[in-house]
Coordinates of C-alpha atoms and ligand atoms in Angstrom, one line a residue:
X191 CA 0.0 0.0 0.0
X192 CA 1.1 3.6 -0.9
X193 CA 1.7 5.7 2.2
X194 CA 1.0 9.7 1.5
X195 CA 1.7 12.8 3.4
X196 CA -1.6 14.4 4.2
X197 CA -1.7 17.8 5.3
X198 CA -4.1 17.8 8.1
X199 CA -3.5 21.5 10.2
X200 CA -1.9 25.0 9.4
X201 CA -0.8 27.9 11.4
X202 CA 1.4 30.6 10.8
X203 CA 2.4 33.9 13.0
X204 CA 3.3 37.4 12.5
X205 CA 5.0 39.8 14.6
X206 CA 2.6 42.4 15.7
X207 CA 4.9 45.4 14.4
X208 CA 4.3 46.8 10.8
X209 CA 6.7 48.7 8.8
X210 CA 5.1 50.6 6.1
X211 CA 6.9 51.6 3.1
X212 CA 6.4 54.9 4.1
X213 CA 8.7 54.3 7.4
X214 CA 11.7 53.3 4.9
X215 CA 11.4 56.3 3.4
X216 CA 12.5 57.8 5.7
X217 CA 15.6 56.0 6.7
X218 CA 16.6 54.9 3.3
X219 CA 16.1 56.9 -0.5
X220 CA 13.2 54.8 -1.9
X221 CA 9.7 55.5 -2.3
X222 CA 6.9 54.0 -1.6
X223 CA 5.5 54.2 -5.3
X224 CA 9.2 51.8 -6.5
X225 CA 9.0 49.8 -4.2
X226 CA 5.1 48.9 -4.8
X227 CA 5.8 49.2 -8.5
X228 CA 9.1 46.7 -8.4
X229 CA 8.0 44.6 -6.1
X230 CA 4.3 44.6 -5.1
X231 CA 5.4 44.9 -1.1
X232 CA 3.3 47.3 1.2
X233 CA 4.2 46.9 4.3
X234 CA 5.8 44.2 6.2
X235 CA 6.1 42.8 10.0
X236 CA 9.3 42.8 12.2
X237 CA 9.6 40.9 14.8
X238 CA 10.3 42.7 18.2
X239 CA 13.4 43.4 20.1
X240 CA 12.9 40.3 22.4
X241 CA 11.3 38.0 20.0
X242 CA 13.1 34.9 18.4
X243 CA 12.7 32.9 15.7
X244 CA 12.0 29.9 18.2
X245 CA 9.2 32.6 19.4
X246 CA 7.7 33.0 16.0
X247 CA 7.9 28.9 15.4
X248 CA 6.3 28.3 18.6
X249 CA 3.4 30.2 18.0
X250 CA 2.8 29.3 14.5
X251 CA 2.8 25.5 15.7
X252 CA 0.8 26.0 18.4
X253 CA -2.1 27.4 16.2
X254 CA -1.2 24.1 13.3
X255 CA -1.7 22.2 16.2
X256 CA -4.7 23.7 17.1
X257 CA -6.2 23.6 13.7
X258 CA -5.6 19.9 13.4
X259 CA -7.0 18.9 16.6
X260 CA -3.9 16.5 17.9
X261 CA -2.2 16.5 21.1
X262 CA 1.1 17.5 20.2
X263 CA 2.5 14.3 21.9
X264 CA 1.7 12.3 19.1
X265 CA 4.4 14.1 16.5
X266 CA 7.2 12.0 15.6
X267 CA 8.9 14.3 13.8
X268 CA 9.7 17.5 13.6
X269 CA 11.1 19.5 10.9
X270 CA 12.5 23.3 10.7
X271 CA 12.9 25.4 7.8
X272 CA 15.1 28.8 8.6
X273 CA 18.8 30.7 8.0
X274 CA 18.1 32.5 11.2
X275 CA 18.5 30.3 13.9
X276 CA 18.5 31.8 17.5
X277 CA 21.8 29.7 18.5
X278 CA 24.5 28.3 16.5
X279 CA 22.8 25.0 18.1
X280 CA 20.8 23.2 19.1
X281 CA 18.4 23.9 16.3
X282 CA 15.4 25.5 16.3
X283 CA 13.7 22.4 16.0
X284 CA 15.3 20.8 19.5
X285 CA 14.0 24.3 21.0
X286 CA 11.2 24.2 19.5
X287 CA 10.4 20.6 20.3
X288 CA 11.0 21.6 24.3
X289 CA 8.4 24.4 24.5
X290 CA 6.0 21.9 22.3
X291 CA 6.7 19.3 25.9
X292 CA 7.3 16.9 23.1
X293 CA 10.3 14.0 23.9
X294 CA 12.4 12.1 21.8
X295 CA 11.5 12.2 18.0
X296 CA 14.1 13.2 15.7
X297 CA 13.8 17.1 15.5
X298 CA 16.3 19.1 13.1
X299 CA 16.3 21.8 11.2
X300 CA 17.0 22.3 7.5
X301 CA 18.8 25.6 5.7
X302 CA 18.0 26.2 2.1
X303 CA 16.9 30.0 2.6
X304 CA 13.7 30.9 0.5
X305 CA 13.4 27.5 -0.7
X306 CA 13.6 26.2 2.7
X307 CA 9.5 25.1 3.5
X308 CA 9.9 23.0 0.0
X309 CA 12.9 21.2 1.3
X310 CA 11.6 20.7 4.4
X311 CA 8.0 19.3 3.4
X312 CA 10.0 17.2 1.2
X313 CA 12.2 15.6 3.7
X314 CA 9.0 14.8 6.2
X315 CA 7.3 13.4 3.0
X316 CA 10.0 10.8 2.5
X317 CA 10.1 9.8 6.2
X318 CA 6.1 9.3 6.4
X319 CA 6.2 7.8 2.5
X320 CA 8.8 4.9 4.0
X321 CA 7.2 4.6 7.4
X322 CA 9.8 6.6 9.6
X323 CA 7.3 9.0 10.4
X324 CA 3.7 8.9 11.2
X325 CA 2.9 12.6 11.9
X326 CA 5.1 15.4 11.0
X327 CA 5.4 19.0 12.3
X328 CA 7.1 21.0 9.5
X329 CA 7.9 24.7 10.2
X330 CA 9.5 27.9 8.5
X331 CA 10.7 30.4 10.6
X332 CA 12.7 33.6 10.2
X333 CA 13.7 36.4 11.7
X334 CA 15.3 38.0 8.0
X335 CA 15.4 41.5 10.0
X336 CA 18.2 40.7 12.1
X337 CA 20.5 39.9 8.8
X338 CA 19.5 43.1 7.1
X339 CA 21.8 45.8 6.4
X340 CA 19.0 48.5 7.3
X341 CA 20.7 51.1 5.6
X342 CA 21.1 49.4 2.0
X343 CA 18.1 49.9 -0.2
X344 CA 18.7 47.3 -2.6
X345 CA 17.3 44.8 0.2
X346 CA 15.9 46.6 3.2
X347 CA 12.8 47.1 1.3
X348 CA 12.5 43.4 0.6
X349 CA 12.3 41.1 3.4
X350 CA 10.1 41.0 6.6
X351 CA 9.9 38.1 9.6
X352 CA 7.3 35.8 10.3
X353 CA 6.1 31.9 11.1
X354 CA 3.9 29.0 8.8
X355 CA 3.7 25.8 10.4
X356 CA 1.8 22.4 8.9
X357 CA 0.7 18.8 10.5
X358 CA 1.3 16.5 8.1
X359 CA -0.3 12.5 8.7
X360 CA 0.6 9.4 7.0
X361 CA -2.6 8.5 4.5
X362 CA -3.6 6.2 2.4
X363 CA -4.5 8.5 -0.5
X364 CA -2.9 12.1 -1.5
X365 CA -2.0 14.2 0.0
X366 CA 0.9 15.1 -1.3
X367 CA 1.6 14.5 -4.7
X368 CA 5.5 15.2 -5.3
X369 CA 7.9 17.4 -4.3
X370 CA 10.7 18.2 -6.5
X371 CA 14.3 19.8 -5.5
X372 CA 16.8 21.9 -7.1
X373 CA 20.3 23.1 -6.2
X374 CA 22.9 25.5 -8.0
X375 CA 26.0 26.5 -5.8
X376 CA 28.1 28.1 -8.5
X377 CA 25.1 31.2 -7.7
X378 CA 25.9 31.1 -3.9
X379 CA 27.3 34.9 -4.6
X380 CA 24.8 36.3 -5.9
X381 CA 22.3 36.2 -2.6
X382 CA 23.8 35.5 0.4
X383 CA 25.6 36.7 3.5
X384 CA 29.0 37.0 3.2
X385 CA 29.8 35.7 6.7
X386 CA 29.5 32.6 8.8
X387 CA 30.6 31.0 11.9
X388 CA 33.9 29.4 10.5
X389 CA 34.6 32.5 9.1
X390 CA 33.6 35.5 11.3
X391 CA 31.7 34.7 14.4
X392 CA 32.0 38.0 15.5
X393 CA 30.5 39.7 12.6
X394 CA 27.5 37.2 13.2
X395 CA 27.6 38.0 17.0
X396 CA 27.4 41.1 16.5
X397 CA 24.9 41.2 13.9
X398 CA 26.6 42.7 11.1
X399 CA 26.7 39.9 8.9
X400 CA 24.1 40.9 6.5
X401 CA 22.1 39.7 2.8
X402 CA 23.9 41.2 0.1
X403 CA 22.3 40.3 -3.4
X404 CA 22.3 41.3 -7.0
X405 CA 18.7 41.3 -7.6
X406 CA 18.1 41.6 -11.4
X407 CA 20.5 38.9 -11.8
X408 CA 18.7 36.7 -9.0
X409 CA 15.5 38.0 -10.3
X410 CA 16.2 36.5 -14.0
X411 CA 17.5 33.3 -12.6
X412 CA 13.8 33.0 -10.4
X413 CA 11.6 33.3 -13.1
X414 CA 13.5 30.9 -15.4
X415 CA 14.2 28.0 -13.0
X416 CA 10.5 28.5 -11.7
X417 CA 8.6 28.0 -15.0
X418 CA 10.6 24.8 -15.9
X419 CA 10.2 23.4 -12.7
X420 CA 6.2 24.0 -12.6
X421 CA 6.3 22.2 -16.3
X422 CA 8.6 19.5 -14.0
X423 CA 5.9 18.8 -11.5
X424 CA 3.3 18.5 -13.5
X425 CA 4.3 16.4 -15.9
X426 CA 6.1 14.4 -13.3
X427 CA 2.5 13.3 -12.6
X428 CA 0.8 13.8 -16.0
X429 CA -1.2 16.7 -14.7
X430 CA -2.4 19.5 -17.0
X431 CA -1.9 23.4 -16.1
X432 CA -5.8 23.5 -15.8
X433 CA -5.8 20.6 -12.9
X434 CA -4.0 22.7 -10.7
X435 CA -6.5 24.7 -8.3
X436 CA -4.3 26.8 -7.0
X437 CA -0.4 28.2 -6.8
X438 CA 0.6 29.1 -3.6
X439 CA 4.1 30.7 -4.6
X440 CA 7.2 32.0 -2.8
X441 CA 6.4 35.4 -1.6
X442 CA 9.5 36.8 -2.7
X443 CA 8.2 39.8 -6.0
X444 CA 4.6 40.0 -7.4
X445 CA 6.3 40.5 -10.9
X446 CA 8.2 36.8 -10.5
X447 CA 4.7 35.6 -8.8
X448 CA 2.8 36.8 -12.3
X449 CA 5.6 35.1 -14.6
X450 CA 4.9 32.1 -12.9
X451 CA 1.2 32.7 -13.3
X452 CA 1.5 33.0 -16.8
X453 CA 2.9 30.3 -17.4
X454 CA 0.8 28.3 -15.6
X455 CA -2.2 30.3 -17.6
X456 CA -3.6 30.9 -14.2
X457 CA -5.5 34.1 -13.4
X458 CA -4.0 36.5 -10.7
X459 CA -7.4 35.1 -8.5
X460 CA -5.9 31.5 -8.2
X461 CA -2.9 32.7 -7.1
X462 CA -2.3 32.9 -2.9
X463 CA -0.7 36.4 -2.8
X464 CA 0.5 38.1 0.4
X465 CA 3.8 39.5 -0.7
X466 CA 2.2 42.7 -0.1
X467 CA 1.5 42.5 3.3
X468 CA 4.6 40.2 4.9
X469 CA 7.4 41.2 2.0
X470 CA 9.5 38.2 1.5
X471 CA 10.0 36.4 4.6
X472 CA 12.5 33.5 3.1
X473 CA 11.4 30.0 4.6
X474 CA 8.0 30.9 6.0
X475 CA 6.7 32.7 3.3
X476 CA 4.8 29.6 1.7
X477 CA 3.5 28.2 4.6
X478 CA 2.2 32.4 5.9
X479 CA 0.4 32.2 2.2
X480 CA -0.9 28.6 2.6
X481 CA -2.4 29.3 6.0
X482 CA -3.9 32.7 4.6
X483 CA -5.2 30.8 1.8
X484 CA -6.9 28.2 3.8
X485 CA -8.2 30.3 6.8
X486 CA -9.6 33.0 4.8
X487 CA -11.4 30.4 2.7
X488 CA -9.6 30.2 -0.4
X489 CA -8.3 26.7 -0.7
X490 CA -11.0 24.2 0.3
X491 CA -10.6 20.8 1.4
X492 CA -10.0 18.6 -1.8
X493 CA -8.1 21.0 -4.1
X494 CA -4.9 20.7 -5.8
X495 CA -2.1 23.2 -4.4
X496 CA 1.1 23.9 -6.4
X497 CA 3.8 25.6 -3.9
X498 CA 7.0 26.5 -6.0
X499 CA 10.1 28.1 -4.5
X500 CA 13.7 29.9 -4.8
X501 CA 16.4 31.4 -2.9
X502 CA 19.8 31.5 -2.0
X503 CA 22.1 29.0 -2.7
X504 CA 21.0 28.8 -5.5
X505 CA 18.0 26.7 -4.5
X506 CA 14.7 26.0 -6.1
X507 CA 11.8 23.5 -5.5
X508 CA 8.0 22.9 -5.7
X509 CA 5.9 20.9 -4.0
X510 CA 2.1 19.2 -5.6
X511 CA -1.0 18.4 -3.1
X512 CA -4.0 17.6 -2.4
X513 CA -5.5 20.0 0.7
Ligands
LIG710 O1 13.6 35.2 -2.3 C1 14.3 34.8 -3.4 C2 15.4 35.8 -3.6 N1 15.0 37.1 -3.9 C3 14.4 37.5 -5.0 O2 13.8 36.8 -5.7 C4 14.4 39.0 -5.3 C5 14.9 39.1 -6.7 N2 15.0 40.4 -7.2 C6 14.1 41.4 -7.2 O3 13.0 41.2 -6.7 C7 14.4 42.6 -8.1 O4 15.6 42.4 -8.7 C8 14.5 43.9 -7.3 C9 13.1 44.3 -6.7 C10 15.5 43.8 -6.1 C11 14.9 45.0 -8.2 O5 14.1 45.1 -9.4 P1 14.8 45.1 -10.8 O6 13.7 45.1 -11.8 O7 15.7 43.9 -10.9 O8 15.7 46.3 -10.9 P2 15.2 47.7 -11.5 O9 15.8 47.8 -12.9 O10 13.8 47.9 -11.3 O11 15.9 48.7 -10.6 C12 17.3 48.8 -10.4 C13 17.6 50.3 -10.0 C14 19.0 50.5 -9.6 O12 19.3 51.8 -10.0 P3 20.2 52.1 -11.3 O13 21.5 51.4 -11.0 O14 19.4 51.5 -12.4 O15 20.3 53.6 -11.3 C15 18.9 50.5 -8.1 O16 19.9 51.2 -7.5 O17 16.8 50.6 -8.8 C16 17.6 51.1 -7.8 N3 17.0 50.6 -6.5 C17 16.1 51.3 -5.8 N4 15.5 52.5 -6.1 C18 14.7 52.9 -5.1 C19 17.3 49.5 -5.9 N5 16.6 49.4 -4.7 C20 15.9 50.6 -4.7 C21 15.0 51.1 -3.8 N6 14.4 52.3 -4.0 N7 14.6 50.4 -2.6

């Protein structure tokens, strides 16, 4: 019998401050009308001095947890999706599985930036698929503003922090379809922050190790590897573009968002968008659009959901369901 990864809960979390565009204007020389015009982004939410990714995780599960109905006891795995961990380790997956009271399931966390909900829905697919998991906690988390250079405009504008958190349960029908996983690290320079542990710890300690990307060129690079891997999925499981119900995308641009649209010849109304209201918040930006989708009624039990990603690394990777 075929096992499947059903999604069965969703939650996400926001911080409660907003930063208009209107704020950055003020610290940096943009405007509200480019930044709206180049990258559909509003406004977006930072977390607060004393708030950690673990924080943001935390209360995004809590509510997946809710939403499912389970006692969190029963999770036998957990997986976390971020590039800004609170401690070098444990990971904020251990952390996260201590404030959950949950004890001795393999928890760990998983880095591919942006792309990092795909790759980590992917890997708790495969343990539940081969029977090494029953239920799955799978989170992205990120607090992007503390890796911000807030005074350089070609990113400040961009990111934002925030939580999306899904119970998946093994099933005997779909569920999740595929998931699909790409990597390029001759791109690492072109998004990325320049600095790690082995090579500055006290640039990271002190929080000025910081994104530095060249945006067109990532940009370019998005929309390419995004439509051929959308053709990839589907025909991975001889699906049509008109079988798909709706795309829940990266929230990284609303321009790359629409290329993909095109392509898929889906109207802008089938498309989860909340890149204007959370900017792009890396690893949790799929599953903050998937729970918007679901609790403001969009997505409806039954329907298929395409969720495509990329990011640093270069990574890039999609992910087919049924909700
Ligand atoms: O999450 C996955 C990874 N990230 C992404 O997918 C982001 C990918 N890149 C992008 O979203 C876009 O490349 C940007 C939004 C960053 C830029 O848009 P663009 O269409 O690639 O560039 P553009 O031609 O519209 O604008 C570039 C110009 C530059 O000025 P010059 O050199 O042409 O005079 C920038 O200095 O816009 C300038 N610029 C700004 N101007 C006002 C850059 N940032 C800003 C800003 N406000 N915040």
């Amino acid at each position: 019998m075929t096992i499947y990864a059903r999604l069965i809960g969703t939650g996400s979390y926001l911080p409660e401050r907003v930063m208009t565009n209107a704020e950055l204007e003020t610290s940096v020389d943009t405007t509200d009308a480019w930044i709206q015009a180049r990258t559909g982004i509003q406004q977006r939410h930072i977390a607060g001095e004393n708030e950690f990714t673990l924080d943001l995780a935390e209360a995004a599960s809590r509510r997946a947890i809710e939403a499912a109905g389970i006692n969190p006891n029963t999770i036998d795995l957990i997986v976390v999706a971020t590039t800004t961990a609170d401690r070098v380790f444990p990971s904020t997956a251990c952390l996260l599985q201590s404030k959950l009271d949950i004890h001795g399931p393999p928890a760990f966390d998983v880095q591919a930036v942006c792309s990092g909900f795909v790759y980590a829905l992917d890997v708790a697919n495969r343990f539940i698929q081969t029977g090494g998991a029953t239920r799955a906690l799978v989170v992205g988390a990120e607090t992007f503003s503390r890796i911000i250079d807030w005074t350089d405009r070609n990113t400040c504008v961009l990111f934002g922090d925030g939580a999306g958190a899904v119970i998946l349960d093994a099933a005997e029908s779909p569920g999740i379809y595929s998931t699909h996983l790409h990597a390029d690290g001759d791109y690492a320079n072109l998004l990325h922050v320049p600095k790690g542990v082995s090579t500055n710890l006290v640039a990271v300690q002190e929080g000025t190790a910081f994104v530095e990307m060249q945006g067109t060129e990532v940009f370019k690079m998005a929309v390419n590897k995004l439509g051929e891997i959308v053709d990839e999925t589907l025909a991975a499981n001889n699906m049509q573009y008109s079988d798909i119900d709706w795309l829940v995308p990266h929230q990284a641009n609303i321009r790359i968002i629409k290329a993909t649209a095109k392509k898929l010849g889906m109207p802008m109304d089938k498309v989860i968008q909340t890149v204007q209201y959370h900017g792009n918040t890396s690893a949790a930006s799929i599953p903050l659009a998937l729970d918007a989708g679901i609790r403001e009624g969009y997505i409806k039990p039954g329907e298929t959901v395409l969720m495509e990603a990329f990011g640093g690394g270069f990574t890039w990777g999609s992910a087919l369901l049924k909700v």
